[in-house]
Amino acid sequence: MGGGVIVFRKYLEKEIFRKVTIINLLWEKSSLTSLEMSQQLNVSVSTIKGDIKAINLQFDETDPLIESNPTGYLIRNKYKRNKRTYMKKVYQYSPFIKACMYFFKTDFSNPLGFAKQEFISSSKAYQLKKEVMSYVASYGIDLNDKKVEDEYRLRFLIALFQMKSGIQVVKVSKTSQYKINHLFQQIEKEQKCLFSDFSKEYAQILLQLMFDRKMKLKDNLDIKKLEMYKCTPIYHQIEDRLVDFLKQMFLSPDERNLNYCTIVFNFLNQNFYEINAHEKNYQYYIAFTKKFPVIQYEYLIDKMERNIPNFSNNQRTIEVLTLMFLRKCHFNFQQLIPEEHVVEGTDMAEIPQAFFEKIKRIFMDWNDFSGLNLAFSDDHFRYLATKIYFLTYRSKNEKRVFLLTGVCTDFLWAQEMLEQEFGNTLDIQQFNPETIPSNYNKRDVILYNISHEKLSQIDCFKMRVSFNFDFCELFNIRKELFGYDIAMYKKIIEKELR
């Protein structure tokens, strides 16, 4: 049950692997010492320092990515940077990455052509081909055995590779981009939802592969799961749009292509912006998850209740487990779906390692019990664990947020933004200057864009913001409200989890 990222990095050259790992570690943590990183990578401190120097030289000497301070090394201006941009520059020097790009396009048929392209020996080209074949096989795809060849799984692997490396393997023409984006807009409008740019980029690759590859290999979808999937209303909601789209792309709107397109769309991150549509779509997925015995949902809930202190089987918990985990696992493609927040390096709360391991063990036990034999991604486990942590350790301490604004429209705007971001976990109120200062408690939060004499009399967290909530502001608000700084909880939680 290796995570997609772990499998990917396993094949990287040692120097490339170290640089990638250093960047990832520093993106996940506020800071780390060279000793801490050397222990995790099992290399010397001098090697870590040399790698950091090389990373900075590789980018911009006038604006180094990594800097040092008394607490160790850290990513400079982390939240103004795009993590994938830096990863792409590191990956492009990897011979393994170059080999993947070449062989995915040529279907492993011409290693001598790769040798000529890269000015390497034929033996080296054959060696790299073997490594790429091994990488493909690690996802359950054997290109030499006709019985297990799986066209859909290979497509998802190619798309995952492109999203992880940031290097273009599949080119989407401007014509295709226009038609695909038009399809996104139609479905967003009808479903009352938004797809993130990251999700749309991933889906574009998968849809383009449908045009490029046709059906070079067999598809190996689980027929029973596909029949289950067809019972959900969601399966049919976008069918008409997909039929029109396939005809525009000169592809047959047969069941195989419709199944593939529907699966792609149902794996995308969706943010429903109308409550009725939001609730309706949630309920469809939840009903689907609970209805079919093979999923063993009640067993999973029972494991959670027995092993996670403060776990509550409420509506929000069901939504998190259904949409963030089970929905991505129905066809065992979860390992091939990149976790947007992990890849982009944003919106990941730091949680105790013991809590992460506990969540992972619960799901692996559930996987064995259900017999679904799912291949999990550690990235997805980590993102899921942050949400469950929030539900179990933070939602019971609902925070009050007071908005002090210059005009009423600022209040309404900020209220809407916070409700979309944090759901029903906050008590959002308008600041009332007549409230006695002692009626506030230390866990309260006041967000303000105008000064007021009463503020200095109130003993709680206060932050001046624009109420446009740019990225830095929103991150700082998340840190306060979402519990990103959890040092004070770690000892208590780890004691509970023992």
Tab-separated table of C-alpha atoms in Angstrom:
chain	number	residue	atom	x	y	z
A	1	MET	CA	0.000	0.000	0.000
A	2	GLY	CA	2.613	2.520	-0.980
A	3	GLY	CA	1.641	6.134	-1.502
A	4	GLY	CA	1.777	7.511	-5.043
A	5	VAL	CA	4.462	10.033	-4.157
A	6	ILE	CA	6.601	7.433	-2.407
A	7	VAL	CA	6.437	5.119	-5.440
A	8	PHE	CA	7.282	8.009	-7.748
A	9	ARG	CA	10.330	9.122	-5.770
A	10	LYS	CA	11.622	5.611	-5.300
A	11	TYR	CA	12.933	5.679	-8.876
A	12	LEU	CA	14.528	9.119	-8.771
A	13	GLU	CA	18.291	9.507	-8.771
A	14	LYS	CA	19.697	10.008	-5.242
A	15	GLU	CA	20.665	13.645	-5.714
A	16	ILE	CA	17.280	14.529	-7.258
A	17	PHE	CA	15.471	12.615	-4.513
A	18	ARG	CA	17.311	14.507	-1.760
A	19	LYS	CA	16.550	17.916	-3.265
A	20	VAL	CA	12.877	17.066	-3.748
A	21	THR	CA	12.613	15.725	-0.197
A	22	ILE	CA	14.316	18.800	1.306
A	23	ILE	CA	11.880	21.122	-0.468
A	24	ASN	CA	8.902	19.018	0.613
A	25	LEU	CA	10.045	18.793	4.232
A	26	LEU	CA	10.567	22.539	4.482
A	27	TRP	CA	7.220	23.204	2.818
A	28	GLU	CA	5.471	21.028	5.416
A	29	LYS	CA	7.300	22.430	8.455
A	30	SER	CA	7.879	25.959	9.677
A	31	SER	CA	11.633	25.224	9.863
A	32	LEU	CA	14.077	22.329	10.207
A	33	THR	CA	17.751	22.094	11.116
A	34	SER	CA	20.283	20.484	8.810
A	35	LEU	CA	20.726	17.768	11.466
A	36	GLU	CA	16.994	16.954	11.470
A	37	MET	CA	16.952	16.692	7.683
A	38	SER	CA	20.150	14.653	7.595
A	39	GLN	CA	18.623	12.147	10.028
A	40	GLN	CA	15.465	11.800	7.912
A	41	LEU	CA	17.469	11.337	4.710
A	42	ASN	CA	20.242	9.287	6.329
A	43	VAL	CA	23.034	11.464	4.933
A	44	SER	CA	25.597	13.805	6.471
A	45	VAL	CA	24.869	17.378	7.540
A	46	SER	CA	27.405	18.623	4.977
A	47	THR	CA	25.472	16.826	2.218
A	48	ILE	CA	22.267	18.603	3.272
A	49	LYS	CA	24.018	21.977	3.315
A	50	GLY	CA	25.504	21.288	-0.117
A	51	ASP	CA	22.084	20.333	-1.503
A	52	ILE	CA	20.494	23.496	-0.098
A	53	LYS	CA	23.225	25.614	-1.675
A	54	ALA	CA	22.692	23.840	-5.002
A	55	ILE	CA	18.905	24.343	-4.781
A	56	ASN	CA	19.315	28.072	-4.252
A	57	LEU	CA	21.820	28.347	-7.109
A	58	GLN	CA	19.458	26.387	-9.342
A	59	PHE	CA	16.772	29.021	-8.930
A	60	ASP	CA	17.494	32.714	-8.239
A	61	GLU	CA	20.538	33.835	-6.262
A	62	THR	CA	18.939	37.256	-5.602
A	63	ASP	CA	15.830	35.632	-4.126
A	64	PRO	CA	16.895	32.288	-2.601
A	65	LEU	CA	14.202	29.679	-2.010
A	66	ILE	CA	15.721	28.440	1.265
A	67	GLU	CA	17.202	30.650	3.947
A	68	SER	CA	18.551	30.031	7.436
A	69	ASN	CA	17.683	31.604	10.752
A	70	PRO	CA	18.365	30.703	14.420
A	71	THR	CA	15.745	27.887	14.314
A	72	GLY	CA	17.170	26.233	11.186
A	73	TYR	CA	16.293	26.336	7.495
A	74	LEU	CA	12.975	27.531	6.079
A	75	ILE	CA	11.292	28.352	2.777
A	76	ARG	CA	11.495	32.103	2.291
A	77	ASN	CA	8.108	33.766	1.592
A	78	LYS	CA	6.568	30.285	1.325
A	79	TYR	CA	2.989	31.409	0.826
A	80	LYS	CA	3.851	33.686	-2.060
A	81	ARG	CA	5.503	30.877	-4.005
A	82	ASN	CA	4.233	27.993	-6.097
A	83	LYS	CA	5.721	24.728	-4.944
A	84	ARG	CA	5.191	22.937	-8.271
A	85	THR	CA	7.262	25.549	-10.111
A	86	TYR	CA	10.315	24.666	-8.035
A	87	MET	CA	9.698	20.924	-8.191
A	88	LYS	CA	9.488	21.080	-11.989
A	89	LYS	CA	12.938	22.687	-12.203
A	90	VAL	CA	14.431	19.947	-10.035
A	91	TYR	CA	12.685	17.106	-11.863
A	92	GLN	CA	13.732	18.226	-15.336
A	93	TYR	CA	17.333	17.133	-14.620
A	94	SER	CA	16.302	13.540	-13.801
A	95	PRO	CA	17.099	10.879	-16.450
A	96	PHE	CA	14.265	8.740	-15.030
A	97	ILE	CA	11.765	11.580	-15.532
A	98	LYS	CA	12.979	12.064	-19.118
A	99	ALA	CA	12.634	8.319	-19.740
A	100	CYS	CA	9.045	8.328	-18.420
A	101	MET	CA	8.150	11.205	-20.731
A	102	TYR	CA	9.593	9.402	-23.741
A	103	PHE	CA	8.243	5.899	-23.134
A	104	PHE	CA	4.750	7.024	-22.138
A	105	LYS	CA	4.512	8.642	-25.571
A	106	THR	CA	6.022	5.763	-27.559
A	107	ASP	CA	4.520	2.847	-25.597
A	108	PHE	CA	7.988	1.449	-24.758
A	109	SER	CA	8.629	0.434	-28.359
A	110	ASN	CA	11.813	2.332	-29.231
A	111	PRO	CA	14.535	2.549	-26.553
A	112	LEU	CA	17.189	3.202	-29.220
A	113	GLY	CA	15.286	6.324	-30.228
A	114	PHE	CA	15.507	7.476	-26.620
A	115	ALA	CA	19.263	6.806	-26.567
A	116	LYS	CA	19.700	8.938	-29.685
A	117	GLN	CA	17.506	11.739	-28.324
A	118	GLU	CA	19.371	11.983	-25.024
A	119	PHE	CA	22.871	11.170	-26.343
A	120	ILE	CA	23.234	8.143	-24.040
A	121	SER	CA	24.329	4.563	-24.647
A	122	SER	CA	21.837	1.939	-25.763
A	123	SER	CA	22.485	-0.057	-22.574
A	124	LYS	CA	21.590	2.983	-20.455
A	125	ALA	CA	18.418	3.512	-22.498
A	126	TYR	CA	17.369	-0.122	-21.993
A	127	GLN	CA	18.107	0.180	-18.268
A	128	LEU	CA	15.914	3.284	-17.990
A	129	LYS	CA	13.154	1.569	-19.973
A	130	LYS	CA	13.271	-1.292	-17.474
A	131	GLU	CA	12.943	1.178	-14.585
A	132	VAL	CA	9.957	2.880	-16.198
A	133	MET	CA	8.318	-0.532	-16.781
A	134	SER	CA	8.889	-1.338	-13.108
A	135	TYR	CA	7.355	2.002	-12.110
A	136	VAL	CA	4.287	1.260	-14.242
A	137	ALA	CA	4.019	-2.261	-12.801
A	138	SER	CA	4.102	-0.900	-9.235
A	139	TYR	CA	0.600	0.463	-9.921
A	140	GLY	CA	-0.723	-2.925	-10.992
A	141	ILE	CA	-0.238	-2.328	-14.725
A	142	ASP	CA	1.649	-5.078	-16.560
A	143	LEU	CA	2.173	-4.087	-20.187
A	144	ASN	CA	3.363	-7.581	-21.100
A	145	ASP	CA	0.433	-9.561	-19.733
A	146	LYS	CA	-2.723	-9.109	-21.795
A	147	LYS	CA	-4.873	-10.362	-18.936
A	148	VAL	CA	-4.138	-7.433	-16.629
A	149	GLU	CA	-3.526	-4.617	-19.097
A	150	ASP	CA	-5.646	-1.661	-18.049
A	151	GLU	CA	-6.052	1.339	-20.342
A	152	TYR	CA	-7.860	3.489	-17.781
A	153	ARG	CA	-5.293	2.868	-15.067
A	154	LEU	CA	-2.434	3.700	-17.440
A	155	ARG	CA	-4.153	6.966	-18.393
A	156	PHE	CA	-4.527	7.929	-14.743
A	157	LEU	CA	-0.865	7.064	-14.146
A	158	ILE	CA	0.278	9.274	-17.035
A	159	ALA	CA	-1.869	12.155	-15.731
A	160	LEU	CA	-0.548	11.646	-12.183
A	161	PHE	CA	3.031	11.677	-13.473
A	162	GLN	CA	2.469	14.961	-15.311
A	163	MET	CA	0.831	16.599	-12.303
A	164	LYS	CA	3.557	15.388	-9.928
A	165	SER	CA	6.494	16.346	-12.104
A	166	GLY	CA	4.931	19.476	-13.572
A	167	ILE	CA	6.553	18.511	-16.870
A	168	GLN	CA	4.330	18.211	-19.937
A	169	VAL	CA	3.917	14.696	-21.302
A	170	VAL	CA	0.454	15.152	-22.782
A	171	LYS	CA	-0.110	18.296	-24.831
A	172	VAL	CA	-3.625	19.692	-24.890
A	173	SER	CA	-4.218	21.717	-28.041
A	174	LYS	CA	-5.895	25.129	-27.862
A	175	THR	CA	-8.939	23.710	-29.660
A	176	SER	CA	-9.247	20.886	-27.136
A	177	GLN	CA	-8.694	23.299	-24.253
A	178	TYR	CA	-11.521	25.495	-25.497
A	179	LYS	CA	-13.967	22.597	-25.846
A	180	ILE	CA	-12.995	21.017	-22.514
A	181	ASN	CA	-13.214	24.343	-20.653
A	182	HIS	CA	-16.631	24.942	-22.195
A	183	LEU	CA	-17.700	21.551	-20.828
A	184	PHE	CA	-16.357	22.521	-17.376
A	185	GLN	CA	-18.380	25.749	-17.481
A	186	GLN	CA	-21.579	23.945	-18.448
A	187	ILE	CA	-21.271	21.350	-15.702
A	188	GLU	CA	-20.264	23.962	-13.107
A	189	LYS	CA	-23.341	26.000	-13.970
A	190	GLU	CA	-25.738	23.060	-13.882
A	191	GLN	CA	-24.264	21.441	-10.767
A	192	LYS	CA	-23.853	24.806	-8.977
A	193	CYS	CA	-20.227	24.021	-8.258
A	194	LEU	CA	-16.681	25.177	-8.961
A	195	PHE	CA	-13.737	23.048	-10.062
A	196	SER	CA	-10.318	24.299	-9.026
A	197	ASP	CA	-7.732	25.124	-11.692
A	198	PHE	CA	-5.625	22.208	-10.435
A	199	SER	CA	-8.509	19.758	-10.839
A	200	LYS	CA	-9.318	21.076	-14.289
A	201	GLU	CA	-5.695	20.739	-15.363
A	202	TYR	CA	-5.675	17.116	-14.187
A	203	ALA	CA	-8.991	16.391	-15.945
A	204	GLN	CA	-7.781	18.013	-19.177
A	205	ILE	CA	-4.881	15.568	-19.298
A	206	LEU	CA	-7.186	12.594	-18.707
A	207	LEU	CA	-9.672	13.738	-21.343
A	208	GLN	CA	-6.898	14.484	-23.868
A	209	LEU	CA	-5.587	10.953	-23.337
A	210	MET	CA	-9.011	9.700	-24.388
A	211	PHE	CA	-8.475	11.449	-27.745
A	212	ASP	CA	-4.798	10.479	-28.096
A	213	ARG	CA	-4.837	6.862	-27.059
A	214	LYS	CA	-8.353	5.716	-28.001
A	215	MET	CA	-8.430	2.170	-26.563
A	216	LYS	CA	-4.931	0.837	-27.136
A	217	LEU	CA	-5.298	-1.490	-24.165
A	218	LYS	CA	-8.228	-3.156	-22.437
A	219	ASP	CA	-10.084	-1.402	-19.658
A	220	ASN	CA	-10.270	-3.442	-16.499
A	221	LEU	CA	-13.001	-1.737	-14.488
A	222	ASP	CA	-14.792	-3.735	-11.819
A	223	ILE	CA	-18.169	-4.496	-13.431
A	224	LYS	CA	-19.982	-4.847	-10.091
A	225	LYS	CA	-18.706	-1.471	-8.889
A	226	LEU	CA	-19.628	0.107	-12.214
A	227	GLU	CA	-23.180	-1.191	-11.891
A	228	MET	CA	-23.310	0.209	-8.343
A	229	TYR	CA	-22.045	3.534	-9.608
A	230	LYS	CA	-24.748	3.690	-12.277
A	231	CYS	CA	-27.388	3.578	-9.545
A	232	THR	CA	-26.487	7.056	-8.336
A	233	PRO	CA	-28.396	10.029	-9.769
A	234	ILE	CA	-25.069	11.850	-10.179
A	235	TYR	CA	-24.006	9.332	-12.783
A	236	HIS	CA	-26.857	10.504	-15.033
A	237	GLN	CA	-26.807	14.229	-14.246
A	238	ILE	CA	-24.010	15.036	-16.665
A	239	GLU	CA	-24.661	12.306	-19.229
A	240	ASP	CA	-26.303	14.544	-21.863
A	241	ARG	CA	-23.457	17.053	-21.676
A	242	LEU	CA	-20.891	14.308	-22.085
A	243	VAL	CA	-22.671	12.825	-25.102
A	244	ASP	CA	-22.603	16.212	-26.854
A	245	PHE	CA	-18.969	16.718	-25.886
A	246	LEU	CA	-17.848	13.341	-27.258
A	247	LYS	CA	-19.607	14.005	-30.548
A	248	GLN	CA	-17.848	17.386	-30.819
A	249	MET	CA	-14.530	15.602	-30.307
A	250	PHE	CA	-15.452	13.015	-32.998
A	251	LEU	CA	-15.537	10.185	-30.487
A	252	SER	CA	-18.270	7.618	-30.116
A	253	PRO	CA	-20.542	8.414	-27.120
A	254	ASP	CA	-20.596	4.721	-26.267
A	255	GLU	CA	-20.865	3.351	-22.756
A	256	ARG	CA	-17.106	2.867	-22.386
A	257	ASN	CA	-16.270	6.522	-23.152
A	258	LEU	CA	-19.191	7.801	-21.059
A	259	ASN	CA	-18.067	5.694	-18.105
A	260	TYR	CA	-14.543	7.058	-18.375
A	261	CYS	CA	-15.653	10.714	-18.607
A	262	THR	CA	-18.072	10.347	-15.695
A	263	ILE	CA	-15.408	8.794	-13.503
A	264	VAL	CA	-13.000	11.644	-14.328
A	265	PHE	CA	-15.551	14.285	-13.344
A	266	ASN	CA	-16.539	12.562	-10.131
A	267	PHE	CA	-12.942	12.501	-8.926
A	268	LEU	CA	-12.508	16.272	-9.274
A	269	ASN	CA	-12.482	18.534	-6.229
A	270	GLN	CA	-15.816	20.340	-6.239
A	271	ASN	CA	-16.952	23.324	-4.241
A	272	PHE	CA	-20.745	23.662	-4.352
A	273	TYR	CA	-21.699	27.321	-4.088
A	274	GLU	CA	-25.458	26.891	-3.628
A	275	ILE	CA	-26.552	25.220	-0.420
A	276	ASN	CA	-29.388	23.227	-2.006
A	277	ALA	CA	-27.151	21.789	-4.723
A	278	HIS	CA	-24.429	21.222	-2.115
A	279	GLU	CA	-26.738	19.225	0.147
A	280	LYS	CA	-28.335	17.305	-2.725
A	281	ASN	CA	-25.021	16.141	-4.161
A	282	TYR	CA	-23.632	15.266	-0.747
A	283	GLN	CA	-26.679	13.177	-0.001
A	284	TYR	CA	-26.346	11.243	-3.270
A	285	TYR	CA	-22.778	10.231	-2.433
A	286	ILE	CA	-23.591	9.483	1.184
A	287	ALA	CA	-26.561	7.305	0.230
A	288	PHE	CA	-24.385	5.478	-2.275
A	289	THR	CA	-21.667	4.882	0.318
A	290	LYS	CA	-24.077	3.586	2.945
A	291	LYS	CA	-26.243	1.519	0.603
A	292	PHE	CA	-23.799	-1.096	-0.629
A	293	PRO	CA	-22.562	-3.718	1.872
A	294	VAL	CA	-19.202	-4.171	0.112
A	295	ILE	CA	-18.083	-0.731	1.340
A	296	GLN	CA	-18.536	-1.770	5.033
A	297	TYR	CA	-19.140	1.821	6.094
A	298	GLU	CA	-20.483	0.927	9.560
A	299	TYR	CA	-17.360	-1.113	10.305
A	300	LEU	CA	-15.199	1.908	9.472
A	301	ILE	CA	-17.267	4.179	11.712
A	302	ASP	CA	-17.063	1.663	14.560
A	303	LYS	CA	-13.247	1.546	14.233
A	304	MET	CA	-13.143	5.335	14.368
A	305	GLU	CA	-15.359	5.538	17.438
A	306	ARG	CA	-13.304	2.896	19.263
A	307	ASN	CA	-9.870	4.271	18.450
A	308	ILE	CA	-10.138	8.053	17.987
A	309	PRO	CA	-10.924	10.033	21.167
A	310	ASN	CA	-13.738	12.568	20.722
A	311	PHE	CA	-14.757	11.093	17.368
A	312	SER	CA	-18.403	11.814	16.592
A	313	ASN	CA	-20.427	10.158	13.836
A	314	ASN	CA	-22.263	13.333	12.812
A	315	GLN	CA	-23.314	14.725	9.442
A	316	ARG	CA	-20.056	16.607	8.900
A	317	THR	CA	-18.033	13.461	9.629
A	318	ILE	CA	-20.038	11.483	7.077
A	319	GLU	CA	-19.454	14.193	4.480
A	320	VAL	CA	-15.695	14.230	5.103
A	321	LEU	CA	-15.298	10.456	4.957
A	322	THR	CA	-17.528	10.108	1.911
A	323	LEU	CA	-16.300	12.931	-0.273
A	324	MET	CA	-12.654	13.048	0.772
A	325	PHE	CA	-11.969	9.365	0.885
A	326	LEU	CA	-14.483	6.754	-0.152
A	327	ARG	CA	-15.600	8.529	-3.330
A	328	LYS	CA	-12.020	8.473	-4.611
A	329	CYS	CA	-11.629	4.792	-3.844
A	330	HIS	CA	-14.591	3.237	-5.644
A	331	PHE	CA	-12.540	2.117	-8.639
A	332	ASN	CA	-9.228	1.850	-6.825
A	333	PHE	CA	-7.810	4.879	-8.666
A	334	GLN	CA	-7.155	6.799	-5.458
A	335	GLN	CA	-3.409	6.113	-5.572
A	336	LEU	CA	-3.390	7.699	-9.037
A	337	ILE	CA	-5.186	10.911	-8.047
A	338	PRO	CA	-2.845	13.710	-6.900
A	339	GLU	CA	-3.813	15.494	-3.700
A	340	GLU	CA	-4.103	19.115	-4.719
A	341	HIS	CA	-3.341	20.662	-1.331
A	342	VAL	CA	-0.257	18.494	-0.831
A	343	VAL	CA	1.127	19.084	-4.327
A	344	GLU	CA	0.474	22.826	-4.184
A	345	GLY	CA	1.936	23.043	-0.681
A	346	THR	CA	-1.089	24.825	0.828
A	347	ASP	CA	-3.931	24.282	3.288
A	348	MET	CA	-2.245	21.465	5.217
A	349	ALA	CA	-2.478	21.642	8.975
A	350	GLU	CA	0.391	20.200	10.981
A	351	ILE	CA	-0.924	17.246	12.983
A	352	PRO	CA	0.709	14.841	15.454
A	353	GLN	CA	2.433	11.956	13.693
A	354	ALA	CA	0.752	9.542	16.105
A	355	PHE	CA	-2.657	10.757	14.932
A	356	PHE	CA	-1.696	10.303	11.274
A	357	GLU	CA	-0.467	6.751	11.941
A	358	LYS	CA	-3.648	5.928	13.862
A	359	ILE	CA	-5.858	7.074	10.981
A	360	LYS	CA	-3.755	5.136	8.490
A	361	ARG	CA	-3.968	1.919	10.547
A	362	ILE	CA	-7.754	2.227	10.859
A	363	PHE	CA	-8.230	2.530	7.115
A	364	MET	CA	-5.808	-0.267	6.319
A	365	ASP	CA	-7.667	-2.533	8.754
A	366	TRP	CA	-10.982	-1.529	7.155
A	367	ASN	CA	-9.469	-2.267	3.738
A	368	ASP	CA	-8.490	-5.782	4.826
A	369	PHE	CA	-11.884	-6.421	6.442
A	370	SER	CA	-13.876	-5.225	3.414
A	371	GLY	CA	-11.726	-7.133	0.933
A	372	LEU	CA	-11.679	-4.121	-1.407
A	373	ASN	CA	-7.876	-4.332	-1.749
A	374	LEU	CA	-7.483	-0.594	-2.277
A	375	ALA	CA	-4.074	0.967	-2.949
A	376	PHE	CA	-3.874	4.062	-0.767
A	377	SER	CA	-1.908	7.265	-1.182
A	378	ASP	CA	-0.068	8.595	1.866
A	379	ASP	CA	-0.771	12.120	0.627
A	380	HIS	CA	-4.485	11.424	0.767
A	381	PHE	CA	-4.157	9.879	4.228
A	382	ARG	CA	-2.407	13.018	5.450
A	383	TYR	CA	-5.009	15.368	4.032
A	384	LEU	CA	-7.843	13.195	5.363
A	385	ALA	CA	-6.200	13.038	8.800
A	386	THR	CA	-6.072	16.850	9.047
A	387	LYS	CA	-9.817	16.999	8.427
A	388	ILE	CA	-10.639	14.275	10.954
A	389	TYR	CA	-8.324	15.941	13.455
A	390	PHE	CA	-10.211	19.189	12.991
A	391	LEU	CA	-13.561	17.449	13.462
A	392	THR	CA	-12.516	15.623	16.624
A	393	TYR	CA	-10.274	18.100	18.423
A	394	ARG	CA	-11.431	21.502	17.271
A	395	SER	CA	-15.125	21.525	16.388
A	396	LYS	CA	-16.139	20.856	19.999
A	397	ASN	CA	-14.553	24.213	20.885
A	398	GLU	CA	-16.568	26.371	18.526
A	399	LYS	CA	-14.957	29.768	18.118
A	400	ARG	CA	-16.703	33.087	18.014
A	401	VAL	CA	-15.522	35.475	15.320
A	402	PHE	CA	-16.409	39.153	15.541
A	403	LEU	CA	-16.152	41.304	12.422
A	404	LEU	CA	-15.468	45.018	12.888
A	405	THR	CA	-16.071	46.728	9.547
A	406	GLY	CA	-16.399	50.238	8.197
A	407	VAL	CA	-19.495	49.510	6.116
A	408	CYS	CA	-22.208	46.862	6.193
A	409	THR	CA	-21.221	45.370	2.846
A	410	ASP	CA	-17.757	44.571	4.249
A	411	PHE	CA	-19.401	42.575	7.020
A	412	LEU	CA	-21.667	40.667	4.632
A	413	TRP	CA	-18.745	39.921	2.307
A	414	ALA	CA	-16.463	38.709	5.098
A	415	GLN	CA	-19.254	36.646	6.663
A	416	GLU	CA	-19.916	34.881	3.370
A	417	MET	CA	-16.218	34.187	2.799
A	418	LEU	CA	-15.729	32.709	6.278
A	419	GLU	CA	-18.869	30.590	6.055
A	420	GLN	CA	-17.683	29.124	2.745
A	421	GLU	CA	-14.244	28.435	4.179
A	422	PHE	CA	-15.198	26.970	7.566
A	423	GLY	CA	-18.806	25.819	7.181
A	424	ASN	CA	-20.779	25.646	10.420
A	425	THR	CA	-17.786	25.476	12.748
A	426	LEU	CA	-17.734	29.218	13.517
A	427	ASP	CA	-20.095	31.566	15.294
A	428	ILE	CA	-19.726	34.710	13.159
A	429	GLN	CA	-21.070	37.934	14.655
A	430	GLN	CA	-20.883	41.623	13.923
A	431	PHE	CA	-18.728	43.520	16.410
A	432	ASN	CA	-20.877	45.418	18.905
A	433	PRO	CA	-19.064	48.324	20.650
A	434	GLU	CA	-21.603	48.189	23.501
A	435	THR	CA	-20.566	44.679	24.524
A	436	ILE	CA	-18.675	44.676	27.823
A	437	PRO	CA	-14.981	43.776	27.218
A	438	SER	CA	-15.078	41.132	29.961
A	439	ASN	CA	-17.764	39.236	27.996
A	440	TYR	CA	-15.115	38.215	25.456
A	441	ASN	CA	-12.933	35.188	26.143
A	442	LYS	CA	-9.395	34.454	25.051
A	443	ARG	CA	-10.500	32.029	22.339
A	444	ASP	CA	-12.550	34.698	20.586
A	445	VAL	CA	-11.239	36.270	17.386
A	446	ILE	CA	-11.792	39.820	16.208
A	447	LEU	CA	-11.101	40.620	12.553
A	448	TYR	CA	-11.188	44.320	11.788
A	449	ASN	CA	-10.469	46.778	8.993
A	450	ILE	CA	-11.066	49.977	10.993
A	451	SER	CA	-9.691	51.015	14.383
A	452	HIS	CA	-11.893	51.362	17.458
A	453	GLU	CA	-11.039	52.457	20.991
A	454	LYS	CA	-12.689	49.357	22.496
A	455	LEU	CA	-10.227	46.994	20.809
A	456	SER	CA	-7.402	47.761	23.226
A	457	GLN	CA	-9.675	46.843	26.156
A	458	ILE	CA	-10.485	43.346	24.876
A	459	ASP	CA	-8.194	40.414	25.723
A	460	CYS	CA	-8.444	38.052	22.738
A	461	PHE	CA	-6.830	37.421	19.356
A	462	LYS	CA	-7.186	40.431	17.031
A	463	MET	CA	-6.093	40.729	13.411
A	464	ARG	CA	-6.280	43.622	11.010
A	465	VAL	CA	-7.411	42.421	7.567
A	466	SER	CA	-8.657	43.846	4.290
A	467	PHE	CA	-11.798	41.644	4.127
A	468	ASN	CA	-10.763	40.840	0.591
A	469	PHE	CA	-8.827	38.041	2.333
A	470	ASP	CA	-5.737	37.717	0.165
A	471	PHE	CA	-3.798	34.479	0.478
A	472	CYS	CA	-1.567	35.534	3.378
A	473	GLU	CA	-4.493	36.907	5.360
A	474	LEU	CA	-6.550	33.783	4.784
A	475	PHE	CA	-3.660	31.548	5.789
A	476	ASN	CA	-3.150	33.470	9.053
A	477	ILE	CA	-6.876	33.246	9.783
A	478	ARG	CA	-6.763	29.503	9.111
A	479	LYS	CA	-3.791	29.190	11.436
A	480	GLU	CA	-5.755	30.799	14.255
A	481	LEU	CA	-9.145	29.203	13.596
A	482	PHE	CA	-8.146	25.838	12.153
A	483	GLY	CA	-5.508	25.051	14.744
A	484	TYR	CA	-2.415	24.980	12.542
A	485	ASP	CA	-0.228	25.697	15.548
A	486	ILE	CA	-0.925	22.617	17.607
A	487	ALA	CA	2.117	22.446	19.863
A	488	MET	CA	-0.060	22.869	22.971
A	489	TYR	CA	-2.214	19.868	21.985
A	490	LYS	CA	0.447	17.415	20.888
A	491	LYS	CA	1.324	15.893	24.264
A	492	ILE	CA	-2.326	15.488	25.246
A	493	ILE	CA	-3.315	13.883	21.956
A	494	GLU	CA	-0.345	11.549	21.738
A	495	LYS	CA	-1.067	10.400	25.286
A	496	GLU	CA	-4.701	9.685	24.326
A	497	LEU	CA	-3.635	7.723	21.257
A	498	ARG	CA	-1.294	5.369	23.077
